[in-house]
Amino acid sequence: MGRGPSIEGRKNAEDAKRAKVFTKLIREITVATRAGVPDPALNPRLRAAVDKALAANMSKDTIERAIKRGSGADGGAKMEELRYEGYGPGGVALIIECFTDNPTRTVADVRHALTKHGGNLGTSGSVAFQFTRCGELVFATGGDEAAEEKVLEAALEAGADDVVNEGGESTVLCAPENFEAVQQALIDAGLDALHAGVVMRPNNRVAVPAEALEDLTDLLERLDALDDVSEVYHNALLP
């Protein structure tokens, strides 16, 4: 009878995964600080990054060090924000957002991942037209009409543009500049989002041919595993 992974092995894997998440969050805080001011109260993008880090149980000391690094207080390396566009298996459109201190390394890693899994890197603007930048807040409503109605009423009162109910979730959509106000209004209404942020949302989702599904899944996992990659958006309709 075979033995499953040891408790220590599982813990090591979880620690490694957590460290990778923290690396990405620290880069996000650093770039957000550099793009504005080092005060979350005066820098909405930094506030959003800090909220995300706190939700991932990052310590306040680690967050403060990342802000200091972004403000240049400790002579930290210069981080850049980059966006790559391309296509994956089955013609799926991809937008890959990165934070990096070495663009040459990052583009090579992204291109290698795409090429290895039957995708290719496109030029700037080659797929962006298939996405819309918007605020997105996702709530678990479980198909309950009363729960959906509560989200809808609070969202529309807060100035959201639309609420989409599907798969047991209610997704609130709003203009990026209204995101913070809508988010705060929903929090004040006692609603706790599964996910909230300003995202690149696909205008339409495309079905993935069965023969391309495994390659696409592997590609998305590979891109997510790259330290420099912060977000991967796609227009695939996944099962």
PDB file of C-alpha atoms in Angstrom, residues 28-222:
ATOM      1  CA  GLU A  28       2.954  44.794  -6.628  1.00  0.00           C
ATOM      2  CA  ILE A  29       3.284  46.990  -3.521  1.00  0.00           C
ATOM      3  CA  THR A  30       6.712  48.207  -4.667  1.00  0.00           C
ATOM      4  CA  VAL A  31       5.464  49.232  -8.124  1.00  0.00           C
ATOM      5  CA  ALA A  32       2.278  50.821  -6.716  1.00  0.00           C
ATOM      6  CA  THR A  33       4.388  52.884  -4.306  1.00  0.00           C
ATOM      7  CA  ARG A  34       6.709  54.038  -7.070  1.00  0.00           C
ATOM      8  CA  ALA A  35       3.745  54.984  -9.304  1.00  0.00           C
ATOM      9  CA  GLY A  36       2.288  57.298  -6.666  1.00  0.00           C
ATOM     10  CA  VAL A  37       3.102  58.194  -3.067  1.00  0.00           C
ATOM     11  CA  PRO A  38       4.118  55.864  -0.212  1.00  0.00           C
ATOM     12  CA  ASP A  39       0.911  56.533   1.751  1.00  0.00           C
ATOM     13  CA  PRO A  40      -1.942  54.050   1.122  1.00  0.00           C
ATOM     14  CA  ALA A  41      -4.462  56.690   2.229  1.00  0.00           C
ATOM     15  CA  LEU A  42      -3.378  58.932  -0.665  1.00  0.00           C
ATOM     16  CA  ASN A  43      -2.528  56.227  -3.213  1.00  0.00           C
ATOM     17  CA  PRO A  44      -5.581  54.090  -4.185  1.00  0.00           C
ATOM     18  CA  ARG A  45      -3.500  51.600  -6.122  1.00  0.00           C
ATOM     19  CA  LEU A  46      -1.167  51.076  -3.178  1.00  0.00           C
ATOM     20  CA  ARG A  47      -4.140  50.739  -0.825  1.00  0.00           C
ATOM     21  CA  ALA A  48      -5.571  47.989  -3.043  1.00  0.00           C
ATOM     22  CA  ALA A  49      -2.197  46.190  -3.090  1.00  0.00           C
ATOM     23  CA  VAL A  50      -1.874  46.448   0.708  1.00  0.00           C
ATOM     24  CA  ASP A  51      -5.435  45.133   1.183  1.00  0.00           C
ATOM     25  CA  LYS A  52      -4.594  42.153  -1.032  1.00  0.00           C
ATOM     26  CA  ALA A  53      -1.412  41.486   0.972  1.00  0.00           C
ATOM     27  CA  LEU A  54      -3.264  41.674   4.300  1.00  0.00           C
ATOM     28  CA  ALA A  55      -5.908  39.270   2.959  1.00  0.00           C
ATOM     29  CA  ALA A  56      -3.043  36.843   2.206  1.00  0.00           C
ATOM     30  CA  ASN A  57      -1.875  37.197   5.851  1.00  0.00           C
ATOM     31  CA  MET A  58       1.285  39.143   5.041  1.00  0.00           C
ATOM     32  CA  SER A  59       2.719  40.849   8.119  1.00  0.00           C
ATOM     33  CA  LYS A  60       2.574  44.635   8.434  1.00  0.00           C
ATOM     34  CA  ASP A  61       6.383  44.715   8.799  1.00  0.00           C
ATOM     35  CA  THR A  62       6.806  42.985   5.425  1.00  0.00           C
ATOM     36  CA  ILE A  63       4.325  45.384   3.825  1.00  0.00           C
ATOM     37  CA  GLU A  64       6.122  48.408   5.282  1.00  0.00           C
ATOM     38  CA  ARG A  65       9.481  47.133   3.981  1.00  0.00           C
ATOM     39  CA  ALA A  66       7.969  46.740   0.494  1.00  0.00           C
ATOM     40  CA  ILE A  67       6.638  50.313   0.628  1.00  0.00           C
ATOM     41  CA  LYS A  68      10.065  51.578   1.734  1.00  0.00           C
ATOM     42  CA  ARG A  69      11.671  49.702  -1.135  1.00  0.00           C
ATOM     43  CA  GLY A  70       9.212  51.216  -3.584  1.00  0.00           C
ATOM     44  CA  SER A  71       9.869  54.724  -2.282  1.00  0.00           C
ATOM     45  CA  GLY A  72      13.631  54.177  -2.733  1.00  0.00           C
ATOM     46  CA  ALA A  73      14.243  54.540   0.996  1.00  0.00           C
ATOM     47  CA  ASP A  74      16.392  51.402   1.093  1.00  0.00           C
ATOM     48  CA  GLY A  75      17.891  51.677  -2.386  1.00  0.00           C
ATOM     49  CA  GLY A  76      15.805  48.800  -3.717  1.00  0.00           C
ATOM     50  CA  ALA A  77      16.151  47.674  -7.316  1.00  0.00           C
ATOM     51  CA  LYS A  78      14.003  49.466  -9.872  1.00  0.00           C
ATOM     52  CA  MET A  79      10.880  47.468 -10.638  1.00  0.00           C
ATOM     53  CA  GLU A  80       8.967  47.917 -13.889  1.00  0.00           C
ATOM     54  CA  GLU A  81       5.410  47.075 -14.828  1.00  0.00           C
ATOM     55  CA  LEU A  82       5.082  45.271 -18.161  1.00  0.00           C
ATOM     56  CA  ARG A  83       2.211  43.801 -20.134  1.00  0.00           C
ATOM     57  CA  TYR A  84       2.509  41.098 -22.776  1.00  0.00           C
ATOM     58  CA  GLU A  85      -0.199  39.964 -25.168  1.00  0.00           C
ATOM     59  CA  GLY A  86      -0.414  36.736 -27.067  1.00  0.00           C
ATOM     60  CA  TYR A  87      -2.345  33.618 -27.956  1.00  0.00           C
ATOM     61  CA  GLY A  88      -2.402  30.242 -26.253  1.00  0.00           C
ATOM     62  CA  PRO A  89      -3.517  26.808 -27.470  1.00  0.00           C
ATOM     63  CA  GLY A  90      -6.881  26.813 -29.227  1.00  0.00           C
ATOM     64  CA  GLY A  91      -6.534  30.484 -30.157  1.00  0.00           C
ATOM     65  CA  VAL A  92      -7.195  31.667 -26.597  1.00  0.00           C
ATOM     66  CA  ALA A  93      -6.293  35.354 -26.118  1.00  0.00           C
ATOM     67  CA  LEU A  94      -3.929  36.114 -23.223  1.00  0.00           C
ATOM     68  CA  ILE A  95      -2.893  39.254 -21.375  1.00  0.00           C
ATOM     69  CA  ILE A  96       0.073  38.684 -19.071  1.00  0.00           C
ATOM     70  CA  GLU A  97       0.899  41.415 -16.547  1.00  0.00           C
ATOM     71  CA  CYS A  98       4.336  41.411 -14.925  1.00  0.00           C
ATOM     72  CA  PHE A  99       6.417  43.244 -12.339  1.00  0.00           C
ATOM     73  CA  THR A 100      10.135  42.857 -12.956  1.00  0.00           C
ATOM     74  CA  ASP A 101      13.602  44.270 -12.347  1.00  0.00           C
ATOM     75  CA  ASN A 102      14.889  42.467 -15.461  1.00  0.00           C
ATOM     76  CA  PRO A 103      12.650  42.821 -18.565  1.00  0.00           C
ATOM     77  CA  THR A 104      15.036  40.741 -20.705  1.00  0.00           C
ATOM     78  CA  ARG A 105      14.646  37.764 -18.377  1.00  0.00           C
ATOM     79  CA  THR A 106      10.886  38.247 -18.088  1.00  0.00           C
ATOM     80  CA  VAL A 107      10.115  38.366 -21.814  1.00  0.00           C
ATOM     81  CA  ALA A 108      12.336  35.320 -22.377  1.00  0.00           C
ATOM     82  CA  ASP A 109      10.515  33.363 -19.653  1.00  0.00           C
ATOM     83  CA  VAL A 110       7.065  34.361 -20.941  1.00  0.00           C
ATOM     84  CA  ARG A 111       7.968  33.599 -24.563  1.00  0.00           C
ATOM     85  CA  HIS A 112       9.452  30.212 -23.597  1.00  0.00           C
ATOM     86  CA  ALA A 113       6.300  29.235 -21.666  1.00  0.00           C
ATOM     87  CA  LEU A 114       4.057  30.213 -24.581  1.00  0.00           C
ATOM     88  CA  THR A 115       6.180  28.477 -27.228  1.00  0.00           C
ATOM     89  CA  LYS A 116       6.514  25.286 -25.177  1.00  0.00           C
ATOM     90  CA  HIS A 117       2.728  24.972 -24.912  1.00  0.00           C
ATOM     91  CA  GLY A 118       1.744  25.839 -28.468  1.00  0.00           C
ATOM     92  CA  GLY A 119       1.175  29.573 -27.962  1.00  0.00           C
ATOM     93  CA  ASN A 120       2.897  32.671 -29.256  1.00  0.00           C
ATOM     94  CA  LEU A 121       3.725  36.190 -28.130  1.00  0.00           C
ATOM     95  CA  GLY A 122       1.887  38.943 -30.003  1.00  0.00           C
ATOM     96  CA  THR A 123       2.496  42.646 -30.482  1.00  0.00           C
ATOM     97  CA  SER A 124       1.101  45.311 -28.181  1.00  0.00           C
ATOM     98  CA  GLY A 125      -2.613  45.747 -28.885  1.00  0.00           C
ATOM     99  CA  SER A 126      -2.945  42.412 -30.684  1.00  0.00           C
ATOM    100  CA  VAL A 127      -5.449  41.024 -28.148  1.00  0.00           C
ATOM    101  CA  ALA A 128      -6.186  43.913 -25.752  1.00  0.00           C
ATOM    102  CA  PHE A 129      -9.215  44.959 -27.826  1.00  0.00           C
ATOM    103  CA  GLN A 130     -10.887  41.718 -26.750  1.00  0.00           C
ATOM    104  CA  PHE A 131     -10.833  42.813 -23.091  1.00  0.00           C
ATOM    105  CA  THR A 132     -12.255  45.698 -21.066  1.00  0.00           C
ATOM    106  CA  ARG A 133     -10.546  47.155 -17.994  1.00  0.00           C
ATOM    107  CA  CYS A 134     -13.092  47.336 -15.188  1.00  0.00           C
ATOM    108  CA  GLY A 135     -13.650  46.961 -11.469  1.00  0.00           C
ATOM    109  CA  GLU A 136     -14.844  43.460 -10.576  1.00  0.00           C
ATOM    110  CA  LEU A 137     -16.173  42.183  -7.241  1.00  0.00           C
ATOM    111  CA  VAL A 138     -17.281  38.550  -6.949  1.00  0.00           C
ATOM    112  CA  PHE A 139     -19.675  37.323  -4.253  1.00  0.00           C
ATOM    113  CA  ALA A 140     -20.756  33.755  -3.417  1.00  0.00           C
ATOM    114  CA  THR A 141     -24.555  33.829  -3.578  1.00  0.00           C
ATOM    115  CA  GLY A 142     -25.147  30.127  -4.290  1.00  0.00           C
ATOM    116  CA  GLY A 143     -28.037  30.822  -6.644  1.00  0.00           C
ATOM    117  CA  ASP A 144     -30.086  32.194  -3.731  1.00  0.00           C
ATOM    118  CA  GLU A 145     -32.429  34.866  -5.123  1.00  0.00           C
ATOM    119  CA  ALA A 146     -32.507  36.864  -1.883  1.00  0.00           C
ATOM    120  CA  ALA A 147     -28.692  36.935  -1.716  1.00  0.00           C
ATOM    121  CA  GLU A 148     -28.483  37.955  -5.382  1.00  0.00           C
ATOM    122  CA  GLU A 149     -31.037  40.703  -4.815  1.00  0.00           C
ATOM    123  CA  LYS A 150     -29.069  42.056  -1.850  1.00  0.00           C
ATOM    124  CA  VAL A 151     -25.901  42.289  -3.956  1.00  0.00           C
ATOM    125  CA  LEU A 152     -27.808  43.866  -6.856  1.00  0.00           C
ATOM    126  CA  GLU A 153     -29.468  46.550  -4.733  1.00  0.00           C
ATOM    127  CA  ALA A 154     -26.254  47.502  -2.910  1.00  0.00           C
ATOM    128  CA  ALA A 155     -24.222  47.522  -6.130  1.00  0.00           C
ATOM    129  CA  LEU A 156     -26.589  49.672  -8.172  1.00  0.00           C
ATOM    130  CA  GLU A 157     -27.047  52.092  -5.277  1.00  0.00           C
ATOM    131  CA  ALA A 158     -23.242  52.405  -5.087  1.00  0.00           C
ATOM    132  CA  GLY A 159     -22.964  53.295  -8.790  1.00  0.00           C
ATOM    133  CA  ALA A 160     -21.986  49.925 -10.286  1.00  0.00           C
ATOM    134  CA  ASP A 161     -22.670  49.371 -13.993  1.00  0.00           C
ATOM    135  CA  ASP A 162     -23.911  45.779 -13.935  1.00  0.00           C
ATOM    136  CA  VAL A 163     -24.306  42.602 -11.878  1.00  0.00           C
ATOM    137  CA  VAL A 164     -23.893  39.199 -13.540  1.00  0.00           C
ATOM    138  CA  ASN A 165     -25.280  36.086 -11.819  1.00  0.00           C
ATOM    139  CA  GLU A 166     -23.811  32.758 -12.933  1.00  0.00           C
ATOM    140  CA  GLY A 167     -22.396  29.601 -11.404  1.00  0.00           C
ATOM    141  CA  GLY A 168     -23.607  30.465  -7.911  1.00  0.00           C
ATOM    142  CA  GLU A 169     -21.737  33.769  -7.942  1.00  0.00           C
ATOM    143  CA  SER A 170     -22.784  37.399  -8.357  1.00  0.00           C
ATOM    144  CA  THR A 171     -20.187  39.517 -10.147  1.00  0.00           C
ATOM    145  CA  VAL A 172     -20.427  43.285  -9.726  1.00  0.00           C
ATOM    146  CA  LEU A 173     -18.903  45.333 -12.556  1.00  0.00           C
ATOM    147  CA  CYS A 174     -18.027  49.026 -12.433  1.00  0.00           C
ATOM    148  CA  ALA A 175     -15.776  51.642 -14.019  1.00  0.00           C
ATOM    149  CA  PRO A 176     -12.179  51.458 -12.688  1.00  0.00           C
ATOM    150  CA  GLU A 177     -12.425  54.964 -11.247  1.00  0.00           C
ATOM    151  CA  ASN A 178     -15.536  53.949  -9.257  1.00  0.00           C
ATOM    152  CA  PHE A 179     -14.075  50.715  -7.906  1.00  0.00           C
ATOM    153  CA  GLU A 180     -13.094  51.968  -4.449  1.00  0.00           C
ATOM    154  CA  ALA A 181     -16.431  53.681  -3.801  1.00  0.00           C
ATOM    155  CA  VAL A 182     -18.388  50.623  -4.941  1.00  0.00           C
ATOM    156  CA  GLN A 183     -16.184  48.290  -2.893  1.00  0.00           C
ATOM    157  CA  GLN A 184     -16.624  50.385   0.259  1.00  0.00           C
ATOM    158  CA  ALA A 185     -20.391  50.608  -0.226  1.00  0.00           C
ATOM    159  CA  LEU A 186     -20.635  46.816  -0.534  1.00  0.00           C
ATOM    160  CA  ILE A 187     -18.485  46.341   2.572  1.00  0.00           C
ATOM    161  CA  ASP A 188     -20.742  48.789   4.425  1.00  0.00           C
ATOM    162  CA  ALA A 189     -23.719  46.683   3.290  1.00  0.00           C
ATOM    163  CA  GLY A 190     -22.171  43.695   5.071  1.00  0.00           C
ATOM    164  CA  LEU A 191     -21.099  41.907   1.882  1.00  0.00           C
ATOM    165  CA  ASP A 192     -17.786  40.038   1.812  1.00  0.00           C
ATOM    166  CA  ALA A 193     -16.256  39.568  -1.656  1.00  0.00           C
ATOM    167  CA  LEU A 194     -14.484  36.368  -2.695  1.00  0.00           C
ATOM    168  CA  HIS A 195     -12.357  38.483  -5.010  1.00  0.00           C
ATOM    169  CA  ALA A 196     -12.198  42.204  -5.740  1.00  0.00           C
ATOM    170  CA  GLY A 197      -9.942  44.241  -7.996  1.00  0.00           C
ATOM    171  CA  VAL A 198      -9.503  46.174 -11.208  1.00  0.00           C
ATOM    172  CA  VAL A 199      -9.101  43.549 -13.931  1.00  0.00           C
ATOM    173  CA  MET A 200      -8.988  42.967 -17.678  1.00  0.00           C
ATOM    174  CA  ARG A 201     -12.318  41.223 -18.291  1.00  0.00           C
ATOM    175  CA  PRO A 202     -12.854  39.410 -21.621  1.00  0.00           C
ATOM    176  CA  ASN A 203     -15.681  40.823 -23.754  1.00  0.00           C
ATOM    177  CA  ASN A 204     -16.564  37.279 -24.855  1.00  0.00           C
ATOM    178  CA  ARG A 205     -15.352  33.838 -23.829  1.00  0.00           C
ATOM    179  CA  VAL A 206     -14.414  31.213 -26.413  1.00  0.00           C
ATOM    180  CA  ALA A 207     -14.817  27.447 -26.189  1.00  0.00           C
ATOM    181  CA  VAL A 208     -11.521  25.546 -26.062  1.00  0.00           C
ATOM    182  CA  PRO A 209     -11.136  22.491 -28.345  1.00  0.00           C
ATOM    183  CA  ALA A 210     -10.785  19.322 -26.259  1.00  0.00           C
ATOM    184  CA  GLU A 211      -7.354  18.570 -27.732  1.00  0.00           C
ATOM    185  CA  ALA A 212      -6.036  21.985 -26.627  1.00  0.00           C
ATOM    186  CA  LEU A 213      -7.419  21.982 -23.075  1.00  0.00           C
ATOM    187  CA  GLU A 214      -4.539  20.175 -21.358  1.00  0.00           C
ATOM    188  CA  ASP A 215      -1.912  22.365 -23.049  1.00  0.00           C
ATOM    189  CA  LEU A 216      -3.828  25.506 -22.100  1.00  0.00           C
ATOM    190  CA  THR A 217      -4.170  24.418 -18.472  1.00  0.00           C
ATOM    191  CA  ASP A 218      -0.444  23.598 -18.319  1.00  0.00           C
ATOM    192  CA  LEU A 219       0.404  26.971 -19.886  1.00  0.00           C
ATOM    193  CA  LEU A 220      -1.706  28.932 -17.385  1.00  0.00           C
ATOM    194  CA  GLU A 221      -0.083  27.042 -14.502  1.00  0.00           C
ATOM    195  CA  ARG A 222       3.392  27.639 -15.948  1.00  0.00           C
TER     196      ARG A 222
END
